[in-house]
Amino acid sequence: MSASLDSGLSRPPQTTRRRQLAELRGPATPPRPLDARALAALAANPGCRRRALLDGAGVDKSALAAKLGSPAPFGQSQFAIVRGNSFEAKVKADGGRELLRLIGVEDPGTVSVPELAAAGPEGRVARTALALREATAAGAWTLLDHPLLALEVAGSPVYLEPDAVVVRPDGGWTVVEIKSFPMVDGAADASKVGAAARQAAVYVLALERVAAVTEGARVARSVLLVCPKDFSNLPTASVVDVRKQRSVTRRQLDRLTRIDEIAAALPEGVSFDVAERSAEELAAAVECVPHQYAPECLAACELAFHCRSRARQADAVETLGRSVRGELGGLTTVAAVLAAARGEEGDPEDPAVAALRRARALRDEALSGAGARACR
């Protein structure tokens, strides 16, 4: 999402933007589409222009990281993918009978399941929007299986595919997330639920764009999370409030710099064509784009190990975490931090420098006291 839906910024034609992004990615390389999981991770670190540009251009970051010599161990196991697909098929079998039961509909015959197939992503987005409008106008239960939604991110369109969207007779639209991790005694792993909530919040934002031009429609700020009950394969559901995740994601996406601006600042001839460029050329190209590394990136970005290696080489304090970096003010390297703590560098009036020196004094006092007690 750009800074505003009506920001008034001049935008280059889509053909020009697509051609520019294709040149960055490599004309012969198909773009790697963004999904809601990647978008949620991107929104969690909006200051990283490197990820915004690479994701916007559709660069395969896994292949890029591998060629740079820092592959990331990302991706689900084949077993997890098969289990997830099998569970989703069970939930949606017989016209979505189990799913409809979980939302309180006993007779699936009264629920409409429209066909959403169309040519190309733009066609599927348009067909989904039409189905949502028709379902809302009809005032009946409707189940949309794998609808396709669109969201503009940093000036580039992103297509998103939730597991399902349920339209209620009162015009309410609810996102359904189907996950294969278990819900034991009515509760699931908090970290996994949090990740699912952040992902679903992206779907809610995209759905709100359609609801804004659909009379009588309203998007629920909670989603239906469907998981296996205990350790069986029986589905159970829980309503998850995503208002906080939606607000945070929207605010972060609003802050993302437009891809056009990032690309315009690159030197002439920069390319991330993994197939045609050497590792040295790719490394130079990556370094041309400002980034904002944090240890949290290791769990969300395929290029994080490369960025961590570069941050360590630069002795950057970013390797210590965002909270530590924020407390250190103008001290940007670990060497500068240690020198300030020893009293060799830094302004004594600087609160960060004063705190470091006080911490060192307390440490020395504690160690000397421990040493004295050991000698008795």
mmCIF file of N, CA and C in Angstrom, residues 35-148:
data_model
loop_
_atom_site.group_PDB
_atom_site.id
_atom_site.type_symbol
_atom_site.label_atom_id
_atom_site.label_comp_id
_atom_site.label_asym_id
_atom_site.label_seq_id
_atom_site.Cartn_x
_atom_site.Cartn_y
_atom_site.Cartn_z
ATOM 1 N N ASP A 35 3.394 -13.566 -1.260
ATOM 2 C CA ASP A 35 2.205 -14.099 -0.614
ATOM 3 C C ASP A 35 1.996 -13.355 0.704
ATOM 4 N N ALA A 36 0.916 -13.689 1.392
ATOM 5 C CA ALA A 36 0.584 -12.972 2.623
ATOM 6 C C ALA A 36 1.648 -13.162 3.698
ATOM 7 N N ARG A 37 2.265 -14.352 3.744
ATOM 8 C CA ARG A 37 3.303 -14.604 4.740
ATOM 9 C C ARG A 37 4.501 -13.696 4.511
ATOM 10 N N ALA A 38 4.928 -13.581 3.246
ATOM 11 C CA ALA A 38 6.059 -12.714 2.930
ATOM 12 C C ALA A 38 5.700 -11.254 3.158
ATOM 13 N N LEU A 39 4.459 -10.894 2.851
ATOM 14 C CA LEU A 39 4.025 -9.516 3.025
ATOM 15 C C LEU A 39 3.989 -9.135 4.498
ATOM 16 N N ALA A 40 3.556 -10.065 5.344
ATOM 17 C CA ALA A 40 3.556 -9.800 6.780
ATOM 18 C C ALA A 40 4.978 -9.609 7.290
ATOM 19 N N ALA A 41 5.913 -10.401 6.779
ATOM 20 C CA ALA A 41 7.319 -10.250 7.173
ATOM 21 C C ALA A 41 7.886 -8.933 6.673
ATOM 22 N N LEU A 42 7.486 -8.533 5.452
ATOM 23 C CA LEU A 42 7.947 -7.259 4.899
ATOM 24 C C LEU A 42 7.435 -6.099 5.736
ATOM 25 N N ALA A 43 6.177 -6.191 6.148
ATOM 26 C CA ALA A 43 5.604 -5.119 6.967
ATOM 27 C C ALA A 43 6.251 -5.040 8.338
ATOM 28 N N ALA A 44 6.808 -6.161 8.819
ATOM 29 C CA ALA A 44 7.462 -6.166 10.129
ATOM 30 C C ALA A 44 8.788 -5.423 10.118
ATOM 31 N N ASN A 45 9.342 -5.175 8.929
ATOM 32 C CA ASN A 45 10.610 -4.460 8.823
ATOM 33 C C ASN A 45 10.519 -3.469 7.664
ATOM 34 N N PRO A 46 9.678 -2.429 7.800
ATOM 35 C CA PRO A 46 9.424 -1.522 6.681
ATOM 36 C C PRO A 46 10.625 -0.664 6.294
ATOM 37 N N GLY A 47 11.624 -0.565 7.173
ATOM 38 C CA GLY A 47 12.788 0.244 6.852
ATOM 39 C C GLY A 47 13.770 -0.432 5.921
ATOM 40 N N CYS A 48 13.557 -1.718 5.606
ATOM 41 C CA CYS A 48 14.496 -2.444 4.756
ATOM 42 C C CYS A 48 14.129 -2.240 3.288
ATOM 43 N N ARG A 49 14.790 -1.306 2.628
ATOM 44 C CA ARG A 49 14.524 -1.052 1.214
ATOM 45 C C ARG A 49 14.980 -2.219 0.348
ATOM 46 N N ARG A 50 15.978 -2.947 0.822
ATOM 47 C CA ARG A 50 16.502 -4.073 0.045
ATOM 48 C C ARG A 50 15.420 -5.117 -0.158
ATOM 49 N N ARG A 51 14.762 -5.504 0.915
ATOM 50 C CA ARG A 51 13.712 -6.510 0.779
ATOM 51 C C ARG A 51 12.536 -5.965 -0.020
ATOM 52 N N ALA A 52 12.168 -4.703 0.202
ATOM 53 C CA ALA A 52 11.047 -4.116 -0.533
ATOM 54 C C ALA A 52 11.290 -4.166 -2.035
ATOM 55 N N LEU A 53 12.518 -3.834 -2.455
ATOM 56 C CA LEU A 53 12.828 -3.826 -3.884
ATOM 57 C C LEU A 53 12.873 -5.243 -4.453
ATOM 58 N N LEU A 54 13.559 -6.148 -3.766
ATOM 59 C CA LEU A 54 13.693 -7.513 -4.270
ATOM 60 C C LEU A 54 12.340 -8.216 -4.336
ATOM 61 N N ASP A 55 11.510 -8.011 -3.305
ATOM 62 C CA ASP A 55 10.188 -8.623 -3.320
ATOM 63 C C ASP A 55 9.314 -7.989 -4.394
ATOM 64 N N GLY A 56 9.405 -6.659 -4.522
ATOM 65 C CA GLY A 56 8.602 -5.979 -5.529
ATOM 66 C C GLY A 56 8.973 -6.373 -6.939
ATOM 67 N N ALA A 57 10.258 -6.643 -7.169
ATOM 68 C CA ALA A 57 10.716 -7.043 -8.493
ATOM 69 C C ALA A 57 10.515 -8.530 -8.749
ATOM 70 N N GLY A 58 10.107 -9.262 -7.726
ATOM 71 C CA GLY A 58 9.877 -10.697 -7.903
ATOM 72 C C GLY A 58 11.150 -11.509 -7.975
ATOM 73 N N VAL A 59 12.224 -11.025 -7.348
ATOM 74 C CA VAL A 59 13.492 -11.745 -7.349
ATOM 75 C C VAL A 59 13.388 -12.959 -6.421
ATOM 76 N N ASP A 60 13.922 -14.082 -6.857
ATOM 77 C CA ASP A 60 13.956 -15.284 -6.029
ATOM 78 C C ASP A 60 15.084 -15.118 -5.009
ATOM 79 N N LYS A 61 14.742 -14.704 -3.805
ATOM 80 C CA LYS A 61 15.757 -14.414 -2.798
ATOM 81 C C LYS A 61 16.484 -15.668 -2.346
ATOM 82 N N SER A 62 15.816 -16.811 -2.392
ATOM 83 C CA SER A 62 16.487 -18.063 -2.021
ATOM 84 C C SER A 62 17.617 -18.376 -2.993
ATOM 85 N N ALA A 63 17.338 -18.251 -4.300
ATOM 86 C CA ALA A 63 18.363 -18.496 -5.307
ATOM 87 C C ALA A 63 19.464 -17.449 -5.221
ATOM 88 N N LEU A 64 19.088 -16.210 -4.948
ATOM 89 C CA LEU A 64 20.070 -15.140 -4.814
ATOM 90 C C LEU A 64 20.983 -15.395 -3.616
ATOM 91 N N ALA A 65 20.407 -15.766 -2.481
ATOM 92 C CA ALA A 65 21.207 -16.035 -1.289
ATOM 93 C C ALA A 65 22.151 -17.206 -1.517
ATOM 94 N N ALA A 66 21.675 -18.233 -2.218
ATOM 95 C CA ALA A 66 22.521 -19.395 -2.492
ATOM 96 C C ALA A 66 23.711 -19.010 -3.357
ATOM 97 N N LYS A 67 23.481 -18.163 -4.362
ATOM 98 C CA LYS A 67 24.575 -17.771 -5.240
ATOM 99 C C LYS A 67 25.560 -16.852 -4.528
ATOM 100 N N LEU A 68 25.060 -16.122 -3.531
ATOM 101 C CA LEU A 68 25.944 -15.257 -2.743
ATOM 102 C C LEU A 68 26.715 -16.050 -1.692
ATOM 103 N N GLY A 69 26.411 -17.334 -1.555
ATOM 104 C CA GLY A 69 27.120 -18.170 -0.595
ATOM 105 C C GLY A 69 26.534 -18.169 0.796
ATOM 106 N N SER A 70 25.293 -17.657 0.945
ATOM 107 C CA SER A 70 24.649 -17.637 2.264
ATOM 108 C C SER A 70 23.232 -18.170 2.156
ATOM 109 N N PRO A 71 23.083 -19.448 1.798
ATOM 110 C CA PRO A 71 21.728 -19.999 1.647
ATOM 111 C C PRO A 71 20.989 -20.027 2.973
ATOM 112 N N ALA A 72 19.678 -19.840 2.880
ATOM 113 C CA ALA A 72 18.849 -19.852 4.085
ATOM 114 C C ALA A 72 18.067 -21.154 4.158
ATOM 115 N N PRO A 73 18.054 -21.809 5.314
ATOM 116 C CA PRO A 73 17.321 -23.076 5.460
ATOM 117 C C PRO A 73 15.828 -22.841 5.639
ATOM 118 N N PHE A 74 15.186 -22.297 4.584
ATOM 119 C CA PHE A 74 13.775 -21.967 4.674
ATOM 120 C C PHE A 74 12.939 -23.027 3.983
ATOM 121 N N GLY A 75 11.623 -22.962 4.216
ATOM 122 C CA GLY A 75 10.694 -23.826 3.518
ATOM 123 C C GLY A 75 10.144 -24.930 4.399
ATOM 124 N N GLN A 76 8.893 -25.284 4.140
ATOM 125 C CA GLN A 76 8.270 -26.367 4.890
ATOM 126 C C GLN A 76 8.762 -27.714 4.371
ATOM 127 N N SER A 77 8.718 -28.710 5.248
ATOM 128 C CA SER A 77 9.046 -30.054 4.817
ATOM 129 C C SER A 77 7.932 -30.573 3.915
ATOM 130 N N GLN A 78 8.287 -31.542 3.079
ATOM 131 C CA GLN A 78 7.289 -32.118 2.195
ATOM 132 C C GLN A 78 6.162 -32.768 2.998
ATOM 133 N N PHE A 79 6.524 -33.358 4.121
ATOM 134 C CA PHE A 79 5.514 -33.984 4.983
ATOM 135 C C PHE A 79 4.519 -32.940 5.487
ATOM 136 N N ALA A 80 5.021 -31.777 5.915
ATOM 137 C CA ALA A 80 4.133 -30.728 6.427
ATOM 138 C C ALA A 80 3.217 -30.195 5.328
ATOM 139 N N ILE A 81 3.750 -30.073 4.116
ATOM 140 C CA ILE A 81 2.936 -29.585 3.000
ATOM 141 C C ILE A 81 1.825 -30.576 2.680
ATOM 142 N N VAL A 82 2.189 -31.871 2.627
ATOM 143 C CA VAL A 82 1.184 -32.905 2.330
ATOM 144 C C VAL A 82 0.119 -32.946 3.420
ATOM 145 N N ARG A 83 0.552 -32.875 4.683
ATOM 146 C CA ARG A 83 -0.409 -32.893 5.802
ATOM 147 C C ARG A 83 -1.327 -31.681 5.729
ATOM 148 N N GLY A 84 -0.765 -30.505 5.446
ATOM 149 C CA GLY A 84 -1.583 -29.295 5.353
ATOM 150 C C GLY A 84 -2.602 -29.385 4.231
ATOM 151 N N ASN A 85 -2.172 -29.862 3.062
ATOM 152 C CA ASN A 85 -3.095 -29.997 1.933
ATOM 153 C C ASN A 85 -4.190 -31.019 2.225
ATOM 154 N N SER A 86 -3.799 -32.117 2.877
ATOM 155 C CA SER A 86 -4.775 -33.148 3.211
ATOM 156 C C SER A 86 -5.817 -32.637 4.198
ATOM 157 N N PHE A 87 -5.364 -31.886 5.208
ATOM 158 C CA PHE A 87 -6.302 -31.364 6.199
ATOM 159 C C PHE A 87 -7.243 -30.335 5.567
ATOM 160 N N GLU A 88 -6.713 -29.466 4.716
ATOM 161 C CA GLU A 88 -7.560 -28.473 4.056
ATOM 162 C C GLU A 88 -8.610 -29.152 3.171
ATOM 163 N N ALA A 89 -8.199 -30.210 2.461
ATOM 164 C CA ALA A 89 -9.145 -30.938 1.616
ATOM 165 C C ALA A 89 -10.262 -31.550 2.458
ATOM 166 N N LYS A 90 -9.916 -32.040 3.645
ATOM 167 C CA LYS A 90 -10.931 -32.627 4.529
ATOM 168 C C LYS A 90 -11.913 -31.563 5.002
ATOM 169 N N VAL A 91 -11.384 -30.400 5.365
ATOM 170 C CA VAL A 91 -12.240 -29.319 5.857
ATOM 171 C C VAL A 91 -13.208 -28.859 4.771
ATOM 172 N N LYS A 92 -12.765 -28.863 3.514
ATOM 173 C CA LYS A 92 -13.586 -28.342 2.427
ATOM 174 C C LYS A 92 -14.342 -29.419 1.647
ATOM 175 N N ALA A 93 -14.231 -30.661 2.074
ATOM 176 C CA ALA A 93 -14.904 -31.753 1.363
ATOM 177 C C ALA A 93 -16.423 -31.611 1.459
ATOM 178 N N ASP A 94 -17.117 -32.219 0.484
ATOM 179 C CA ASP A 94 -18.596 -32.208 0.460
ATOM 180 C C ASP A 94 -19.146 -30.791 0.481
ATOM 181 N N GLY A 95 -18.561 -29.944 -0.349
ATOM 182 C CA GLY A 95 -19.055 -28.572 -0.416
ATOM 183 C C GLY A 95 -18.748 -27.739 0.804
ATOM 184 N N GLY A 96 -17.703 -28.138 1.529
ATOM 185 C CA GLY A 96 -17.316 -27.387 2.725
ATOM 186 C C GLY A 96 -18.201 -27.664 3.916
ATOM 187 N N ARG A 97 -18.760 -28.901 4.005
ATOM 188 C CA ARG A 97 -19.694 -29.245 5.081
ATOM 189 C C ARG A 97 -19.077 -29.021 6.463
ATOM 190 N N GLU A 98 -17.848 -29.509 6.674
ATOM 191 C CA GLU A 98 -17.207 -29.356 7.986
ATOM 192 C C GLU A 98 -16.946 -27.886 8.307
ATOM 193 N N LEU A 99 -16.472 -27.148 7.320
ATOM 194 C CA LEU A 99 -16.196 -25.729 7.534
ATOM 195 C C LEU A 99 -17.477 -24.979 7.849
ATOM 196 N N LEU A 100 -18.542 -25.264 7.101
ATOM 197 C CA LEU A 100 -19.813 -24.590 7.334
ATOM 198 C C LEU A 100 -20.394 -24.952 8.691
ATOM 199 N N ARG A 101 -20.176 -26.194 9.121
ATOM 200 C CA ARG A 101 -20.635 -26.586 10.455
ATOM 201 C C ARG A 101 -19.945 -25.766 11.529
ATOM 202 N N LEU A 102 -18.654 -25.499 11.319
ATOM 203 C CA LEU A 102 -17.893 -24.736 12.305
ATOM 204 C C LEU A 102 -18.357 -23.289 12.415
ATOM 205 N N ILE A 103 -18.951 -22.774 11.329
ATOM 206 C CA ILE A 103 -19.439 -21.388 11.390
ATOM 207 C C ILE A 103 -20.930 -21.329 11.697
ATOM 208 N N GLY A 104 -21.526 -22.497 11.961
ATOM 209 C CA GLY A 104 -22.911 -22.522 12.407
ATOM 210 C C GLY A 104 -23.941 -22.802 11.348
ATOM 211 N N VAL A 105 -23.540 -23.307 10.175
ATOM 212 C CA VAL A 105 -24.485 -23.636 9.113
ATOM 213 C C VAL A 105 -24.622 -25.149 9.049
ATOM 214 N N GLU A 106 -25.816 -25.640 9.352
ATOM 215 C CA GLU A 106 -26.025 -27.088 9.401
ATOM 216 C C GLU A 106 -26.361 -27.681 8.041
ATOM 217 N N ASP A 107 -26.983 -26.893 7.161
ATOM 218 C CA ASP A 107 -27.399 -27.401 5.852
ATOM 219 C C ASP A 107 -26.537 -26.765 4.764
ATOM 220 N N PRO A 108 -25.493 -27.464 4.287
ATOM 221 C CA PRO A 108 -24.626 -26.878 3.264
ATOM 222 C C PRO A 108 -25.338 -26.639 1.944
ATOM 223 N N GLY A 109 -26.500 -27.269 1.750
ATOM 224 C CA GLY A 109 -27.238 -27.064 0.507
ATOM 225 C C GLY A 109 -27.754 -25.653 0.356
ATOM 226 N N THR A 110 -27.844 -24.921 1.464
ATOM 227 C CA THR A 110 -28.325 -23.538 1.410
ATOM 228 C C THR A 110 -27.207 -22.544 1.156
ATOM 229 N N VAL A 111 -25.978 -23.028 1.030
ATOM 230 C CA VAL A 111 -24.813 -22.159 0.866
ATOM 231 C C VAL A 111 -24.351 -22.176 -0.591
ATOM 232 N N SER A 112 -24.134 -20.995 -1.131
ATOM 233 C CA SER A 112 -23.648 -20.876 -2.506
ATOM 234 C C SER A 112 -22.124 -20.943 -2.525
ATOM 235 N N VAL A 113 -21.576 -21.698 -3.483
ATOM 236 C CA VAL A 113 -20.128 -21.793 -3.657
ATOM 237 C C VAL A 113 -19.818 -21.401 -5.106
ATOM 238 N N PRO A 114 -19.607 -20.111 -5.372
ATOM 239 C CA PRO A 114 -19.431 -19.659 -6.751
ATOM 240 C C PRO A 114 -18.110 -20.120 -7.358
ATOM 241 N N GLU A 115 -18.096 -20.240 -8.687
ATOM 242 C CA GLU A 115 -16.892 -20.573 -9.420
ATOM 243 C C GLU A 115 -16.058 -19.303 -9.588
ATOM 244 N N LEU A 116 -14.772 -19.371 -9.212
ATOM 245 C CA LEU A 116 -13.917 -18.182 -9.223
ATOM 246 C C LEU A 116 -12.823 -18.245 -10.281
ATOM 247 N N ALA A 117 -12.868 -19.267 -11.138
ATOM 248 C CA ALA A 117 -11.830 -19.401 -12.160
ATOM 249 C C ALA A 117 -11.948 -18.277 -13.188
ATOM 250 N N ALA A 118 -10.791 -17.781 -13.639
ATOM 251 C CA ALA A 118 -10.730 -16.732 -14.662
ATOM 252 C C ALA A 118 -9.332 -16.730 -15.245
ATOM 253 N N ALA A 119 -9.165 -16.012 -16.340
ATOM 254 C CA ALA A 119 -7.867 -15.957 -17.015
ATOM 255 C C ALA A 119 -6.957 -14.931 -16.347
ATOM 256 N N GLY A 120 -5.810 -15.388 -15.859
ATOM 257 C CA GLY A 120 -4.818 -14.489 -15.292
ATOM 258 C C GLY A 120 -5.214 -13.966 -13.926
ATOM 259 N N PRO A 121 -4.242 -13.413 -13.177
ATOM 260 C CA PRO A 121 -4.548 -12.910 -11.828
ATOM 261 C C PRO A 121 -5.532 -11.748 -11.835
ATOM 262 N N GLU A 122 -5.412 -10.843 -12.832
ATOM 263 C CA GLU A 122 -6.345 -9.722 -12.879
ATOM 264 C C GLU A 122 -7.767 -10.210 -13.072
ATOM 265 N N GLY A 123 -7.921 -11.237 -13.929
ATOM 266 C CA GLY A 123 -9.243 -11.794 -14.149
ATOM 267 C C GLY A 123 -9.800 -12.451 -12.906
ATOM 268 N N ARG A 124 -8.958 -13.175 -12.165
ATOM 269 C CA ARG A 124 -9.412 -13.833 -10.936
ATOM 270 C C ARG A 124 -9.775 -12.810 -9.867
ATOM 271 N N VAL A 125 -9.008 -11.715 -9.780
ATOM 272 C CA VAL A 125 -9.331 -10.666 -8.814
ATOM 273 C C VAL A 125 -10.687 -10.050 -9.145
ATOM 274 N N ALA A 126 -10.909 -9.779 -10.429
ATOM 275 C CA ALA A 126 -12.188 -9.201 -10.844
ATOM 276 C C ALA A 126 -13.341 -10.171 -10.594
ATOM 277 N N ARG A 127 -13.109 -11.453 -10.863
ATOM 278 C CA ARG A 127 -14.158 -12.454 -10.640
ATOM 279 C C ARG A 127 -14.460 -12.586 -9.152
ATOM 280 N N THR A 128 -13.445 -12.519 -8.302
ATOM 281 C CA THR A 128 -13.660 -12.580 -6.854
ATOM 282 C C THR A 128 -14.475 -11.381 -6.382
ATOM 283 N N ALA A 129 -14.121 -10.185 -6.863
ATOM 284 C CA ALA A 129 -14.850 -8.978 -6.466
ATOM 285 C C ALA A 129 -16.311 -9.065 -6.888
ATOM 286 N N LEU A 130 -16.557 -9.583 -8.097
ATOM 287 C CA LEU A 130 -17.929 -9.724 -8.571
ATOM 288 C C LEU A 130 -18.698 -10.719 -7.702
ATOM 289 N N ALA A 131 -18.057 -11.849 -7.359
ATOM 290 C CA ALA A 131 -18.709 -12.850 -6.519
ATOM 291 C C ALA A 131 -19.041 -12.290 -5.139
ATOM 292 N N LEU A 132 -18.151 -11.489 -4.584
ATOM 293 C CA LEU A 132 -18.398 -10.880 -3.281
ATOM 294 C C LEU A 132 -19.572 -9.903 -3.348
ATOM 295 N N ARG A 133 -19.627 -9.108 -4.415
ATOM 296 C CA ARG A 133 -20.739 -8.157 -4.554
ATOM 297 C C ARG A 133 -22.074 -8.891 -4.726
ATOM 298 N N GLU A 134 -22.069 -9.935 -5.567
ATOM 299 C CA GLU A 134 -23.299 -10.690 -5.795
ATOM 300 C C GLU A 134 -23.760 -11.383 -4.516
ATOM 301 N N ALA A 135 -22.828 -11.949 -3.755
ATOM 302 C CA ALA A 135 -23.194 -12.634 -2.525
ATOM 303 C C ALA A 135 -23.763 -11.667 -1.501
ATOM 304 N N THR A 136 -23.190 -10.488 -1.409
ATOM 305 C CA THR A 136 -23.673 -9.488 -0.461
ATOM 306 C C THR A 136 -25.057 -9.005 -0.849
ATOM 307 N N ALA A 137 -25.270 -8.782 -2.142
ATOM 308 C CA ALA A 137 -26.580 -8.327 -2.612
ATOM 309 C C ALA A 137 -27.644 -9.395 -2.416
ATOM 310 N N ALA A 138 -27.256 -10.677 -2.541
ATOM 311 C CA ALA A 138 -28.219 -11.768 -2.402
ATOM 312 C C ALA A 138 -28.654 -11.983 -0.960
ATOM 313 N N GLY A 139 -27.809 -11.598 -0.010
ATOM 314 C CA GLY A 139 -28.154 -11.756 1.399
ATOM 315 C C GLY A 139 -28.258 -13.196 1.831
ATOM 316 N N ALA A 140 -27.362 -14.053 1.319
ATOM 317 C CA ALA A 140 -27.381 -15.468 1.661
ATOM 318 C C ALA A 140 -25.972 -15.933 2.005
ATOM 319 N N TRP A 141 -25.883 -17.104 2.671
ATOM 320 C CA TRP A 141 -24.577 -17.669 2.992
ATOM 321 C C TRP A 141 -23.832 -18.006 1.702
ATOM 322 N N THR A 142 -22.574 -17.596 1.626
ATOM 323 C CA THR A 142 -21.744 -17.885 0.447
ATOM 324 C C THR A 142 -20.347 -18.244 0.911
ATOM 325 N N LEU A 143 -19.768 -19.272 0.297
ATOM 326 C CA LEU A 143 -18.408 -19.698 0.609
ATOM 327 C C LEU A 143 -17.539 -19.503 -0.630
ATOM 328 N N LEU A 144 -16.511 -18.682 -0.514
ATOM 329 C CA LEU A 144 -15.562 -18.460 -1.601
ATOM 330 C C LEU A 144 -14.311 -19.269 -1.307
ATOM 331 N N ASP A 145 -14.043 -20.263 -2.133
ATOM 332 C CA ASP A 145 -12.904 -21.148 -1.955
ATOM 333 C C ASP A 145 -11.704 -20.598 -2.719
ATOM 334 N N HIS A 146 -10.655 -20.243 -1.996
ATOM 335 C CA HIS A 146 -9.438 -19.680 -2.573
ATOM 336 C C HIS A 146 -9.727 -18.493 -3.499
ATOM 337 N N PRO A 147 -10.363 -17.440 -2.962
ATOM 338 C CA PRO A 147 -10.530 -16.224 -3.761
ATOM 339 C C PRO A 147 -9.188 -15.538 -3.943
ATOM 340 N N LEU A 148 -9.093 -14.667 -4.923
ATOM 341 C CA LEU A 148 -7.850 -13.931 -5.164
ATOM 342 C C LEU A 148 -8.114 -12.456 -4.937
#
